[in-house]
Every structure is written in structure tokens, then in C-alpha cells.
């Protein structure tokens, strides 16, 4: 039984040495705990008066950290309030986060044996968390910390969720652990988020962490997560709208870089396994641990030798990034991740980009990255030619141009459509649209367009939700409209059902009256 | 359909049902405490939820329909070597808890360690039956059987008492088991509630648990789940222990104080009629404590949570009488006006939602009126640049109303 050493709950017992990270409403300090042999600690200092700091979620976070106990999970020594601030005292992880290590010393990624070590340790943490009913929801290199001995710990439970806590308030009747347990709120950091988390209406579970884990593997291998050349909001949009700015990730230089890097078959296979579109096909953490990639993993000392030696200290790195981005750049993702605390503040700058529609994300095992998937005809699998939204805006709103190679570029106004179709899976709609461009006859075209229109509405809804979640203008009215539309849809369904029933009734009446008539005539 | 069967089964006298199950148990399972059983449980750990719920099902069928099913199941059971029914698991847990309770923890012989490990495992098995696991959903019949057996005897008492003797993982599992059991219905009755009504001293243990840093978070979760039952909440509110919350909320450990605050809030907001009754009966001491210990605390987070809670309480329709009384007191007004002056935006905003009740009261006592008049210009100035972070129409409307009320106040001749 491990009894935790009680750290003092008095701010005067700690001496702050240096700032090592800063986020929107929190700062992280390196400090020593004087009465405890001047043990080094990290103190996350959260400003409680910030509107973003919700006490209930902080309660959950501190509780989670104090009741979890695993060598690969960052625990908290204690937490207490100091006037308006909450201090969370944690072990000081002297090498900092993998993200900061990469950005300071390994811009093109870590060597594969080192990746195997840190991923295995991280996977141990995930296996434990999932067993405990926790979904981390923010797995990324920025949340994987290393200390001077090469010990790896998964950190930041700011957005983690416990299925038990969740059940406490939201699902009084159905208590369950299994995969049908579903969360529906969007949480995490865009680049690492699993598709089903973004499409949150379908719900997600533990497997979302496995996706993020796969993205983290790519991040460690390439030095940055896929799509990270886009602002986070856009990465999110990309996954929602399934559109992809093609040139960025596939420019020549980038391709070359990737080709020069050799990764083992086992590594590629492991990542491919995690990045399955279908959550149920992704392995659970326990199963993944048995993957051949993690066999014959080297020890932590290898990590120390290969990665930690000669690394600038966390403080130095922090100062460097800060100098680079300026002290006020709170929204800089680099700083954010170094702190590994805060959600990324999202800026909505929509550049004019030409976009190309894709129907999903496939992991390209050869190229070792996520590749966009173009809508294909389900029968012959032939790639449908490019469909471009030529509206020159990221989210096409007014005009849609089909610059099909064989089609005459038609301009169709699809603005302000207001059909009441119940939301259908976007993917399906998309591929249907995609498929329809082969023949290009009017009927299929029309059908395609109707589906496209519907899908655009669906997407618009999602974007609105995201904007709302990111603290943007949530328009109460819009929500109402949304709700009304949903209700209308339901009403329509009910009406249809009603009609059917009435029809049946009519038929029955006829039958009965017929029978009655027959009977009557018989008696007559 | 099966639910109906359980119903029949359950409504029989407990002793008869138990006797019948006893037979089944003996036939189906190896001695509950044998190391072999523990090993088997460990071997099939991943499947334990599934198989025990299945066998739970079979137990039911056996006890209803007799030999044939029982024999075939037994054969299956032998080969699977995992025949424990939910009832078995509860019994094994109880036996091990009795052992844990009696044995001294200073004695660290290997036999005790082994038993404690077994106990941990069987608590985990209970959890997988109740919550399901990665491979299977919980089965309603199995949950019902487990719940009934659990409360048939003093398993809950033993579990709560022995909790400090368990290791961290077992404590967490036990907490989740107890939490879950509060919502399990047997014969559409929450039998946990019935049990707790007869064993209210357990609630005392849970409440005082906040004083034990090691146990606070586990007992806290259990307590919060227990007070979902109205009768239990009433007991806690009426017990002398309720006063302790004023101190627990200010404990130095944030995770514990925040947990106590969450429980306190639940106590004072969940069961409307009980809360209204409690507050009108205990108005004097309760609000005296609330004001002096919480609203005037030196601790930022205590003040912030308290003023928010006060708003929630007073704005609830069921507490209208209490609210009218609260907003007629000049002492209360003074405290709220001080909170309005705080530099913290959050506290200011929450304080406003209480202050508006003083201003909107159409039967303001003269001393309230005179305080408002004396501070009229200050208040109006304060509200002039009083804004929330986000635009809030309701807030603006309330503010306009309050400003109007205050501006209209004239000193009496």
C-alpha cells in the first residue's frame, strides 16, 4: 500500500525558483519544498477568477490526480488555494514535455528506438487509466513529461473524464463501463482529436485516446502532428468538413523529408492500427502493448543517453520560446504545449484557400502520415476527380463550383437552403455526392446536389457547435432555430407515421365495413 | 420477462430464497476462499463480468426451474472453472471483509496479504458485474441479484468500516460499487435507501470521513451518492453533523474541501421539500453560520462558492419563505453589499444575484430601505459600470430593474 507523503499545504513552505510555463489562466513554476529537504516540485498556479476556471472541473482534475497511482501517471503531491489562486504541487519533471524536447532539439522527430520507449511508457499509463474508467482525452507529446532519469509520465487531466463521475450526474439509469459508454462533449486539442470526438454527436469512448496516441506517434516521428501547419481551429474544421488543403502537407520538401526517414514495418503497422477510422477496430491499450513494436524495447537509460544528454533545461527552453514568441503570446500553441496545461486558444482566421474535398482520413503506412481520402465510387473504387469549392472561402457558403474535368463548370446557388432533412452521416452523404459525378446525368447530379446541400447544412451545424464550444458567439437564437428544425424533422416523421396509421385504419375500416356489408347482405 | 421472474423470486421470504440459492451455490462453485478460486478469477479476469453475469443468470434459472439446467450449467461451469454467481461474489466479499475487519492490520503475515488480495479481487468482480467491462454490458438480473444479496446482510457496513484497510485500488473499486448500488432497483425499490434508513450511523462515518485525508475522497463520493435518497439527505441535514460542513468546506486540501462543498451543495439543493423544511426549522443558526463562516470567510474560494450556493438556495421557488426572511435582515444586506464591493468579478456577479432580491422586495423593512438610501449614489455608480464577461440579457434586465428600484427610493419624511 502506497501512502502518499503529505506535502505542506502552506505556500510559505515553497520557494519559487523559475517560471517554466505559462498558459491562459495558469502559470507553472519550478520550486523547492523547503521543509522536505528542498525537494524540487512543479507548481501549477491557476487563477480562479478567470472565467474559464470552473471550480467543479478543477475539483475533478485535482481529485483524479490525487487518487490515481501509477508510475507513468503524473500525480499531484497536494493542492490548495492561495487567495485567488489554486496551487497544484506536482513532481518536477526536469526534462519537460516531449513536445518541448522535440521543438528544441529534435525538430525532425526522435529516433525510433526512443519513440518506442516513450510510447510504451505512455501506453502503460493509458492502460491503467482506461482500466480505472478514465479517458484522458488530451494525449499528445506536450502532455508526456520526462524526468532526468528518463522516467515518462502522462500529465494533464484538465479535460479527462471518468465514466463513473459522468454517470453520477448524467445517466442515472444506465450505468455501464463497456464500449457503449459514450461521451459526447468535444474536448482535447484539435490536431490529436479522433474523428469521432469531433463528430461528437456519434459519441466516443476509450478508443479516442488510442487515436490520439497514434497521432502522438506521428508527432514524435516527424516532429509535429499531422496538419499542424494549419491553425488548430482549421485542423478541426478539416476533420469536420473533410476538406483538406492539399498543398500544405504534401509539398515536395515535406515529402522528401519523409522519404529520407526510414521507419520500421512494426512501427508503421502499430500506428496504422491506432489510426483506424473505425474506433471499434482500434486496439485497446492492453492489446496494443503486446504489439511487436514494443517488444525488445530499450531501457530508460537509452533514452537518457540519446535524448536527454545535452538538452537545455526546461527553464532555458521556456525562456527561449518566450523570447521567440513574446511574453504576451498566450495563444501561441508552442508555449501552450510546453506548459501542457491549457487548451489551445483558437483564432478563427480563415485564409483564402483552395480546398479539395476528401471523404476521410487514411493512414498512409508507406509515407507514414495521414492521407486524405477522396470520395470514391463504392462499386469500382475509382477515384472521383477533383471537386473544388471555388468560393475561395474555407467554408463555402454561397457558391459552389464544380470544376470537373469533363463537366461544364456549372455555378449553382445553394445558399440558404432550409430543407428539414434529419441529419444524416456526413461521410455517407459525401461519398454519395462523390459517386454521382461519374455519369453526370441530370438526375444523379440533382440527387448529388441535394445530398451536398444537406451535408453542408449538417456541417454548418457542426461549425456552429464548435464555435459555441470555443467560446465564440453562441447565438441563442440560432440554437433555437436549430432545435426548432430538429423538432420539425421529428414532427414530419410523426406525421408520416400518423399518415401510415391512418391509412391502415382506412383499410381496416374498408375491410370491416366490407365484411359487415357482406355479413349484412348475408343475413339479408 | 426475466425481470418479472426476479420479482417473484425476490418477493418470497428472504430466508427461503437464500436457502434455495445456498444449494445452488454449493453445487456450482468451489469453496469461495480457496486459492484456486482466486487464481481462476485472476486467469479469467477480463471475462469475469461476462461470465459471472451469465452464471448469475443461470443461478436464477436453476433456482426457478430445477435440476436439469443446473446440471448442464454445472458441466459448463466445470470446464470454464468460473461458475461464481453474483450472489457468490457478494458472499465471498462479505466473508473476506469479516476476516479483514477482525484481523489486525499490524499483523502482516502472508496469509493475511493473500486474503486482502483476494478481497480486492472480489470487490473488483462486484464492480465488473455492476458496470460491465470492456467486453460486456452489465446484466440487469445479475445487478439485481447482487444488490439484493449485498443489502440482505451487513455487507455495506463491513465495506465502509474496512475501507481504510484496503489498498488504494480496492478503495476506489469499493467506492464505485457503493455508488452504483445506490441506484440499483430491486422490485422497483431502491433497497439501498431502505438499508441506509435503518443504518444511519453509517452516514455518520461517511461524513466524519472528511476529517481523514486518506479516506475523505472515497467516503465523500459514497456520501454524495447516498444523499440522492431523500430520506438519507433528511437524516444528514437533521443530524448534528451537518454543522461540520461549514468547516470541511474550508479544509486546506483543495480536493477535499471542494468535495465537501459539492456534497454540501447537493444537500441543500437536491431535495426541494426537505431543504425548505430544514431551512425554515433551522433558519437562525444555519444562516448565522452561513454568513459568518462562509460568506465572511477570509478564503476567496469559500466566499465564492458560498455566495453562489446562497443564490441557488434563495432563488429556488420552494424556498420562497426563507428568501423573504433572508432579504429582510439588515445584517444580511450588509454582508451582501460587502461582497458586491469585492474586486473579484465572479464574486461580484454572484453577489448581485442575491442582492437583487433585497432590492426587488416589495415589502422592504424600513431599516433595509434606509441602508439602500444611504448608499444610493454609491450603488447606482457601482451598477453603472457593472458588466458580466459575456453578454447576458437576463443580467442586464435584472440590473435595470434593481437600478430602477433603488433610484425610486426616497427618504421618508
CSV table of C-alpha atoms in Angstrom, one decimal, chain A residues 5-415:
chain,number,residue,atom,x,y,z
A,5,UNK,CA,3.8,11.7,1.7
A,6,UNK,CA,1.8,14.7,2.8
A,7,UNK,CA,3.3,17.9,1.3
A,8,UNK,CA,2.8,21.1,3.2
A,9,UNK,CA,-0.4,23.0,2.3
A,10,UNK,CA,1.2,26.3,3.0
A,11,UNK,CA,2.6,28.5,0.2
A,12,UNK,CA,5.4,29.7,2.5
A,13,UNK,CA,6.8,26.2,2.6
A,14,UNK,CA,7.7,26.5,-1.1
A,15,UNK,CA,10.3,28.7,-2.7
A,16,UNK,CA,9.7,29.5,-6.3
A,17,UNK,CA,12.8,29.3,-8.5
A,18,UNK,CA,11.7,29.9,-12.0
A,19,UNK,CA,8.8,30.2,-14.4
A,20,UNK,CA,8.7,27.2,-16.7
A,21,UNK,CA,5.5,27.6,-18.5
A,22,UNK,CA,2.5,29.9,-19.0
A,23,UNK,CA,-1.0,29.4,-20.2
A,24,UNK,CA,-4.1,31.4,-20.4
A,25,UNK,CA,-5.1,31.2,-16.8
A,26,UNK,CA,-2.2,29.3,-15.3
A,27,UNK,CA,1.5,29.6,-14.8
A,28,UNK,CA,3.8,26.7,-14.0
A,29,UNK,CA,6.8,27.3,-11.7
A,30,UNK,CA,9.8,25.3,-10.7
A,31,UNK,CA,10.0,25.4,-7.0
A,32,UNK,CA,11.5,23.7,-4.0
A,33,UNK,CA,9.6,22.5,-1.0
A,34,UNK,CA,11.8,23.8,1.8
A,35,UNK,CA,10.7,21.6,4.7
A,36,UNK,CA,11.1,18.5,2.6
A,37,UNK,CA,14.8,18.6,2.0
A,38,UNK,CA,14.2,21.2,-0.6
A,39,UNK,CA,12.6,18.6,-3.0
A,40,UNK,CA,12.1,20.0,-6.4
A,41,UNK,CA,8.5,20.4,-7.4
A,42,UNK,CA,6.5,21.9,-10.2
A,43,UNK,CA,3.6,24.2,-9.1
A,44,UNK,CA,0.8,24.9,-11.4
A,45,UNK,CA,-0.8,28.1,-10.3
A,46,UNK,CA,-4.3,28.6,-11.7
A,47,UNK,CA,-6.1,31.9,-11.5
A,48,UNK,CA,-9.5,31.0,-10.2
A,49,UNK,CA,-11.1,34.3,-11.0
A,50,UNK,CA,-10.6,33.7,-14.7
A,51,UNK,CA,-14.0,33.0,-16.2
A,52,UNK,CA,-12.6,29.8,-17.7
A,53,UNK,CA,-11.7,28.2,-14.5
A,54,UNK,CA,-14.7,26.3,-13.4
A,55,UNK,CA,-14.4,25.0,-9.9
A,56,UNK,CA,-16.2,21.8,-10.4
A,57,UNK,CA,-13.8,20.8,-13.2
A,58,UNK,CA,-10.8,21.7,-11.1
A,59,UNK,CA,-12.2,19.7,-8.3
A,60,UNK,CA,-12.4,16.7,-10.7
A,61,UNK,CA,-8.9,17.3,-12.0
A,62,UNK,CA,-7.3,17.5,-8.6
A,63,UNK,CA,-9.2,14.5,-7.4
A,64,UNK,CA,-8.3,12.5,-10.4
A,65,UNK,CA,-4.6,13.3,-9.8
A,66,UNK,CA,-4.8,12.5,-6.2
A,67,UNK,CA,-6.4,9.1,-6.5
A,68,UNK,CA,-4.5,7.8,-9.5
A,69,UNK,CA,-1.4,6.0,-8.6
A,70,UNK,CA,0.8,4.6,-11.4
A,71,UNK,CA,4.4,5.1,-12.2
A,72,UNK,CA,3.6,6.5,-15.6
A,73,UNK,CA,0.9,8.9,-14.5
A,74,UNK,CA,1.8,12.3,-13.1
A,75,UNK,CA,0.4,12.6,-9.6
A,76,UNK,CA,-0.1,15.7,-7.6
A,77,UNK,CA,1.5,16.0,-4.2
A,78,UNK,CA,-1.2,18.2,-3.0
A,79,UNK,CA,-3.4,21.2,-4.0
A,80,UNK,CA,-4.5,24.2,-2.0
A,81,UNK,CA,-5.7,27.7,-2.6
A,82,UNK,CA,-3.6,30.8,-2.1
A,83,UNK,CA,-6.0,33.7,-2.2
A,84,UNK,CA,-7.5,33.6,-5.7
A,85,UNK,CA,-5.1,31.0,-7.0
A,86,UNK,CA,-5.2,27.3,-6.9
A,87,UNK,CA,-1.7,25.7,-6.4
A,88,UNK,CA,-1.3,22.2,-7.7
A,89,UNK,CA,2.0,20.8,-6.4
A,90,UNK,CA,3.5,18.1,-8.6
A,91,UNK,CA,6.7,16.3,-9.1
A,92,UNK,CA,9.2,18.3,-11.1
A,93,UNK,CA,9.8,16.5,-14.4
A,94,UNK,CA,13.2,18.0,-15.2
A,95,UNK,CA,13.3,17.2,-18.9
A,96,UNK,CA,10.0,18.7,-19.6
A,97,UNK,CA,7.5,17.6,-22.2
A,98,UNK,CA,8.3,15.6,-25.2
A,99,UNK,CA,6.9,18.4,-27.3
A,100,UNK,CA,9.4,20.9,-25.9
A,101,UNK,CA,12.2,18.5,-26.3
A,102,UNK,CA,11.3,18.0,-29.9
A,103,UNK,CA,10.9,21.6,-30.7
A,104,UNK,CA,14.2,22.5,-29.0
A,105,UNK,CA,16.4,19.7,-30.1
A,106,UNK,CA,14.7,17.2,-32.5
A,107,UNK,CA,12.8,19.3,-35.0
A,108,UNK,CA,12.5,16.3,-37.4
A,109,UNK,CA,11.5,13.9,-34.7
A,110,UNK,CA,13.0,11.4,-32.3
A,111,UNK,CA,15.0,8.3,-33.3
A,112,UNK,CA,12.7,5.3,-33.5
A,113,UNK,CA,14.1,3.3,-30.5
A,114,UNK,CA,13.4,6.3,-28.3
A,115,UNK,CA,9.9,6.7,-29.7
A,116,UNK,CA,9.3,3.0,-28.8
A,117,UNK,CA,10.4,3.6,-25.2
A,118,UNK,CA,8.3,6.7,-24.5
A,119,UNK,CA,5.3,5.3,-26.3
A,120,UNK,CA,5.4,2.1,-24.3
A,121,UNK,CA,5.5,4.0,-21.1
A,122,UNK,CA,2.7,6.2,-22.2
A,123,UNK,CA,0.7,3.2,-23.2
A,124,UNK,CA,1.2,1.7,-19.7
A,125,UNK,CA,-0.3,4.9,-18.4
A,126,UNK,CA,-3.3,4.7,-20.8
A,127,UNK,CA,-3.8,1.0,-19.9
A,128,UNK,CA,-4.0,2.0,-16.3
A,129,UNK,CA,-6.3,5.0,-16.9
A,130,UNK,CA,-8.7,3.1,-19.0
A,131,UNK,CA,-8.8,0.3,-16.5
A,132,UNK,CA,-9.8,3.0,-14.0
A,133,UNK,CA,-12.5,4.2,-16.2
A,134,UNK,CA,-10.7,7.4,-17.2
A,135,UNK,CA,-10.5,8.8,-20.6
A,136,UNK,CA,-7.5,11.1,-20.8
A,137,UNK,CA,-8.9,13.0,-23.9
A,138,UNK,CA,-5.7,15.0,-24.5
A,139,UNK,CA,-2.9,12.6,-25.3
A,140,UNK,CA,-0.1,14.4,-27.1
A,141,UNK,CA,3.6,14.9,-26.8
A,142,UNK,CA,3.0,18.1,-24.9
A,143,UNK,CA,1.4,16.1,-22.2
A,144,UNK,CA,4.1,13.5,-21.9
A,145,UNK,CA,6.7,14.5,-19.4
A,146,UNK,CA,10.2,13.1,-18.7
A,147,UNK,CA,12.4,13.5,-15.8
A,148,UNK,CA,16.2,13.4,-15.6
A,149,UNK,CA,16.2,9.6,-15.2
A,150,UNK,CA,14.2,9.1,-18.3
A,151,UNK,CA,11.0,8.3,-16.4
A,152,UNK,CA,8.0,9.0,-18.5
A,153,UNK,CA,4.7,10.3,-17.1
A,154,UNK,CA,1.4,11.2,-18.8
A,155,UNK,CA,0.2,14.5,-17.4
A,156,UNK,CA,-2.7,17.0,-17.5
A,157,UNK,CA,-6.0,15.7,-16.5
A,158,UNK,CA,-7.7,19.0,-17.2
A,159,UNK,CA,-10.1,17.6,-19.7
A,160,UNK,CA,-10.0,13.9,-18.7
A,161,UNK,CA,-13.3,12.2,-18.0
A,162,UNK,CA,-14.2,9.4,-15.7
A,163,UNK,CA,-17.0,7.2,-16.7
A,164,UNK,CA,-18.0,6.9,-13.1
A,165,UNK,CA,-18.2,10.6,-12.5
A,166,UNK,CA,-20.0,11.0,-15.7
A,167,UNK,CA,-22.6,8.5,-14.7
A,168,UNK,CA,-23.1,10.3,-11.5
A,169,UNK,CA,-24.9,13.2,-13.0
A,170,UNK,CA,-25.9,12.5,-16.5
A,171,UNK,CA,-27.1,8.9,-16.7
A,172,UNK,CA,-28.9,7.9,-13.6
A,173,UNK,CA,-30.4,4.9,-15.2
A,174,UNK,CA,-27.8,3.3,-17.3
A,175,UNK,CA,-24.5,2.6,-15.6
A,176,UNK,CA,-22.0,0.9,-17.8
A,177,UNK,CA,-18.4,0.6,-18.5
A,178,UNK,CA,-18.4,-1.1,-21.8
A,179,UNK,CA,-17.7,0.4,-25.2
A,180,UNK,CA,-21.2,1.6,-25.5
A,181,UNK,CA,-20.4,4.1,-22.8
A,182,UNK,CA,-20.4,7.3,-24.8
A,183,UNK,CA,-19.2,10.8,-24.2
A,184,UNK,CA,-20.5,13.5,-26.5
A,185,UNK,CA,-18.7,16.6,-25.5
A,186,UNK,CA,-15.9,17.9,-27.6
A,187,UNK,CA,-12.6,18.0,-25.6
A,188,UNK,CA,-9.0,17.9,-26.4
A,189,UNK,CA,-6.6,19.6,-28.7
A,190,UNK,CA,-7.6,19.7,-32.4
A,191,UNK,CA,-4.7,18.0,-34.1
A,192,UNK,CA,-4.8,15.0,-31.9
A,193,UNK,CA,-8.5,14.6,-31.7
A,194,UNK,CA,-10.1,11.4,-33.1
A,195,UNK,CA,-12.6,11.8,-35.8
A,196,UNK,CA,-15.4,10.5,-33.6
A,197,UNK,CA,-14.6,13.1,-31.0
A,198,UNK,CA,-15.0,15.9,-33.5
A,199,UNK,CA,-18.2,14.3,-34.8
A,200,UNK,CA,-19.3,14.3,-31.3
A,201,UNK,CA,-22.9,13.5,-32.0
A,202,UNK,CA,-21.9,9.9,-32.6
A,203,UNK,CA,-20.2,9.6,-29.3
A,204,UNK,CA,-16.8,8.3,-28.4
A,205,UNK,CA,-15.1,6.3,-25.7
A,206,UNK,CA,-11.7,5.0,-24.7
A,207,UNK,CA,-10.6,4.4,-28.3
A,208,UNK,CA,-10.4,8.1,-28.8
A,209,UNK,CA,-7.3,8.1,-26.7
A,210,UNK,CA,-5.8,5.4,-28.9
A,211,UNK,CA,-6.3,7.6,-32.0
A,212,UNK,CA,-4.6,10.5,-30.2
A,213,UNK,CA,-1.8,8.1,-29.2
A,214,UNK,CA,-1.3,7.2,-32.9
A,215,UNK,CA,-1.2,10.9,-33.8
A,216,UNK,CA,1.3,11.4,-31.0
A,217,UNK,CA,3.4,8.6,-32.5
A,218,UNK,CA,3.4,10.5,-35.8
A,219,UNK,CA,4.3,13.7,-33.9
A,220,UNK,CA,7.3,12.1,-32.3
A,221,UNK,CA,8.4,10.6,-35.6
A,222,UNK,CA,8.0,13.7,-37.7
A,223,UNK,CA,8.5,16.4,-35.1
A,224,UNK,CA,4.9,17.7,-35.4
A,225,UNK,CA,1.5,16.3,-35.6
A,226,UNK,CA,-0.3,15.9,-39.0
A,227,UNK,CA,-2.0,19.1,-40.2
A,228,UNK,CA,-0.1,21.2,-37.7
A,229,UNK,CA,0.9,23.7,-40.3
A,230,UNK,CA,-2.7,24.8,-40.1
A,231,UNK,CA,-4.1,26.7,-37.1
A,232,UNK,CA,-5.7,24.3,-34.7
A,233,UNK,CA,-9.2,25.5,-35.5
A,234,UNK,CA,-8.6,24.6,-39.0
A,235,UNK,CA,-7.3,21.2,-38.3
A,236,UNK,CA,-10.6,20.7,-36.5
A,237,UNK,CA,-12.5,22.1,-39.4
A,238,UNK,CA,-10.6,19.9,-41.8
A,239,UNK,CA,-11.7,16.9,-40.0
A,240,UNK,CA,-15.2,18.1,-39.7
A,241,UNK,CA,-15.6,19.3,-43.2
A,242,UNK,CA,-13.4,16.6,-44.6
A,243,UNK,CA,-11.7,19.1,-46.7
A,244,UNK,CA,-8.0,19.3,-46.8
A,245,UNK,CA,-5.6,22.0,-48.0
A,246,UNK,CA,-3.7,19.7,-50.2
A,247,UNK,CA,-0.6,21.7,-51.0
A,248,UNK,CA,0.5,22.1,-47.4
A,249,UNK,CA,1.1,18.7,-46.2
A,250,UNK,CA,2.2,17.3,-49.5
A,251,UNK,CA,4.7,19.8,-50.7
A,252,UNK,CA,7.8,18.4,-52.2
A,253,UNK,CA,10.1,19.4,-49.4
A,254,UNK,CA,8.0,17.7,-46.9
A,255,UNK,CA,7.7,14.6,-49.0
A,256,UNK,CA,11.4,14.3,-49.4
A,257,UNK,CA,11.9,14.7,-45.7
A,258,UNK,CA,9.6,11.9,-45.0
A,259,UNK,CA,11.1,9.7,-47.6
A,260,UNK,CA,14.5,10.1,-46.2
A,261,UNK,CA,13.3,8.8,-42.9
A,262,UNK,CA,13.2,5.1,-42.5
A,263,UNK,CA,10.7,3.7,-40.1
A,264,UNK,CA,10.4,0.0,-39.3
A,265,UNK,CA,7.5,-2.0,-40.5
A,266,UNK,CA,6.4,-2.7,-37.0
A,267,UNK,CA,6.2,1.0,-36.2
A,268,UNK,CA,4.1,1.8,-39.3
A,269,UNK,CA,1.9,-1.2,-38.6
A,270,UNK,CA,1.4,-0.1,-35.0
A,271,UNK,CA,0.4,3.4,-36.0
A,272,UNK,CA,-1.9,2.2,-38.7
A,273,UNK,CA,-3.6,0.1,-36.1
A,274,UNK,CA,-4.3,3.1,-33.9
A,275,UNK,CA,-5.4,5.3,-36.7
A,276,UNK,CA,-8.3,3.2,-37.9
A,277,UNK,CA,-11.2,5.3,-38.8
A,278,UNK,CA,-13.4,2.9,-37.0
A,279,UNK,CA,-12.9,3.2,-33.3
A,280,UNK,CA,-14.0,-0.4,-32.7
A,281,UNK,CA,-11.2,-1.7,-34.9
A,282,UNK,CA,-8.6,0.2,-33.0
A,283,UNK,CA,-6.9,-2.0,-30.3
A,284,UNK,CA,-7.3,-1.3,-26.7
A,285,UNK,CA,-4.3,-0.1,-24.7
A,286,UNK,CA,-3.6,-3.6,-23.3
A,287,UNK,CA,-3.7,-5.2,-26.6
A,288,UNK,CA,-1.5,-2.6,-28.2
A,289,UNK,CA,1.1,-3.1,-25.5
A,290,UNK,CA,1.6,-6.6,-26.9
A,291,UNK,CA,2.3,-5.3,-30.4
A,292,UNK,CA,5.7,-6.3,-31.8
A,293,UNK,CA,6.8,-2.7,-32.0
A,294,UNK,CA,7.1,-2.7,-28.2
A,295,UNK,CA,9.0,-6.0,-28.0
A,296,UNK,CA,12.6,-5.6,-27.2
A,297,UNK,CA,12.2,-2.0,-26.1
A,298,UNK,CA,15.4,-0.5,-24.8
A,299,UNK,CA,15.6,0.7,-21.2
A,300,UNK,CA,15.2,4.2,-19.9
A,301,UNK,CA,18.9,4.8,-19.7
A,302,UNK,CA,19.0,4.6,-23.5
A,303,UNK,CA,16.5,7.5,-23.5
A,304,UNK,CA,18.7,9.5,-21.1
A,305,UNK,CA,21.7,8.9,-23.3
A,306,UNK,CA,20.1,9.6,-26.7
A,307,UNK,CA,17.7,12.3,-25.9
A,308,UNK,CA,18.3,14.0,-22.5
A,309,UNK,CA,22.0,14.5,-22.7
A,310,UNK,CA,23.0,18.0,-23.7
A,311,UNK,CA,19.4,19.1,-23.7
A,312,UNK,CA,18.8,22.7,-22.5
A,313,UNK,CA,17.0,22.8,-19.2
A,314,UNK,CA,13.2,23.3,-19.1
A,315,UNK,CA,13.7,26.9,-17.8
A,316,UNK,CA,16.1,27.7,-20.6
A,317,UNK,CA,13.8,26.2,-23.2
A,318,UNK,CA,10.9,28.2,-21.8
A,319,UNK,CA,12.8,31.4,-21.9
A,320,UNK,CA,13.8,30.7,-25.4
A,321,UNK,CA,10.3,30.1,-26.6
A,322,UNK,CA,9.1,33.0,-24.7
A,323,UNK,CA,11.7,35.2,-26.3
A,324,UNK,CA,10.7,33.9,-29.6
A,325,UNK,CA,7.0,34.4,-29.3
A,326,UNK,CA,7.0,37.3,-26.9
A,327,UNK,CA,5.6,37.2,-23.3
A,328,UNK,CA,2.1,38.1,-24.3
A,329,UNK,CA,1.6,35.5,-26.9
A,330,UNK,CA,-0.8,33.4,-24.9
A,331,UNK,CA,-2.3,31.9,-27.9
A,332,UNK,CA,0.9,30.5,-29.2
A,333,UNK,CA,0.5,26.8,-29.4
A,334,UNK,CA,4.1,26.2,-28.7
A,335,UNK,CA,4.1,27.8,-25.4
A,336,UNK,CA,0.8,26.3,-24.6
A,337,UNK,CA,2.0,22.9,-25.1
A,338,UNK,CA,5.2,23.4,-23.3
A,339,UNK,CA,3.1,24.3,-20.3
A,340,UNK,CA,1.0,21.3,-21.2
A,341,UNK,CA,-1.9,22.9,-19.3
A,342,UNK,CA,-4.3,24.9,-21.3
A,343,UNK,CA,-6.5,24.3,-24.2
A,344,UNK,CA,-5.3,26.0,-27.2
A,345,UNK,CA,-6.9,29.3,-27.8
A,346,UNK,CA,-8.2,29.2,-31.2
A,347,UNK,CA,-8.1,32.1,-33.6
A,348,UNK,CA,-10.5,32.0,-36.4
A,349,UNK,CA,-8.6,33.4,-39.3
A,350,UNK,CA,-9.9,32.0,-42.5
A,351,UNK,CA,-7.4,32.3,-45.2
A,352,UNK,CA,-8.4,32.1,-48.7
A,353,UNK,CA,-7.5,28.6,-49.6
A,354,UNK,CA,-8.4,26.3,-52.4
A,355,UNK,CA,-9.8,23.2,-50.9
A,356,UNK,CA,-10.3,19.8,-52.1
A,357,UNK,CA,-12.9,17.5,-50.7
A,358,UNK,CA,-12.0,14.2,-49.2
A,359,UNK,CA,-14.2,11.7,-47.6
A,360,UNK,CA,-12.0,10.8,-44.7
A,361,UNK,CA,-8.5,10.2,-43.3
A,362,UNK,CA,-6.5,7.2,-44.2
A,363,UNK,CA,-3.2,6.5,-42.6
A,364,UNK,CA,-0.6,6.0,-45.3
A,365,UNK,CA,1.6,3.4,-43.9
A,366,UNK,CA,4.3,3.8,-46.6
A,367,UNK,CA,4.5,7.5,-46.3
A,368,UNK,CA,3.9,7.3,-42.6
A,369,UNK,CA,1.3,10.0,-42.4
A,370,UNK,CA,-2.3,10.7,-42.6
A,371,UNK,CA,-3.5,11.0,-46.2
A,372,UNK,CA,-6.8,12.4,-47.3
A,373,UNK,CA,-9.2,10.0,-48.9
A,374,UNK,CA,-11.1,11.2,-51.9
A,375,UNK,CA,-14.7,10.2,-52.4
A,376,UNK,CA,-14.8,7.0,-54.3
A,377,UNK,CA,-17.4,5.2,-56.1
A,378,UNK,CA,-18.3,2.3,-54.0
A,379,UNK,CA,-18.5,-0.1,-56.9
A,380,UNK,CA,-15.4,0.3,-58.8
A,381,UNK,CA,-13.4,2.2,-56.3
A,382,UNK,CA,-12.2,4.6,-58.9
A,383,UNK,CA,-11.2,8.0,-57.7
A,384,UNK,CA,-13.6,10.7,-58.5
A,385,UNK,CA,-12.0,13.6,-60.0
A,386,UNK,CA,-11.4,16.7,-58.1
A,387,UNK,CA,-14.3,18.7,-56.8
A,388,UNK,CA,-13.3,22.1,-55.7
A,389,UNK,CA,-15.2,24.5,-53.7
A,390,UNK,CA,-14.2,27.6,-55.6
A,391,UNK,CA,-15.9,30.0,-53.3
A,392,UNK,CA,-12.4,30.9,-52.2
A,393,UNK,CA,-13.5,30.7,-48.6
A,394,UNK,CA,-12.7,28.0,-46.2
A,395,UNK,CA,-16.3,27.2,-45.6
A,396,UNK,CA,-18.1,27.6,-48.8
A,397,UNK,CA,-21.3,29.4,-48.2
A,398,UNK,CA,-22.7,30.9,-51.3
A,399,UNK,CA,-21.5,29.4,-54.5
A,400,UNK,CA,-20.3,26.0,-55.3
A,401,UNK,CA,-18.3,25.4,-58.4
A,402,UNK,CA,-17.8,22.0,-59.9
A,403,UNK,CA,-14.7,22.2,-61.9
A,404,UNK,CA,-15.0,18.7,-63.1
A,405,UNK,CA,-12.7,17.8,-65.9
A,406,UNK,CA,-15.4,16.5,-68.1
A,407,UNK,CA,-18.2,18.7,-66.7
A,408,UNK,CA,-19.0,22.1,-67.8
A,409,UNK,CA,-18.2,24.2,-64.7
A,410,UNK,CA,-21.7,25.0,-63.5
A,411,UNK,CA,-22.5,27.5,-60.9
A,412,UNK,CA,-25.2,26.5,-58.6
A,413,UNK,CA,-26.5,28.6,-55.9
A,414,UNK,CA,-27.0,26.6,-52.8
A,415,UNK,CA,-27.3,29.4,-50.3
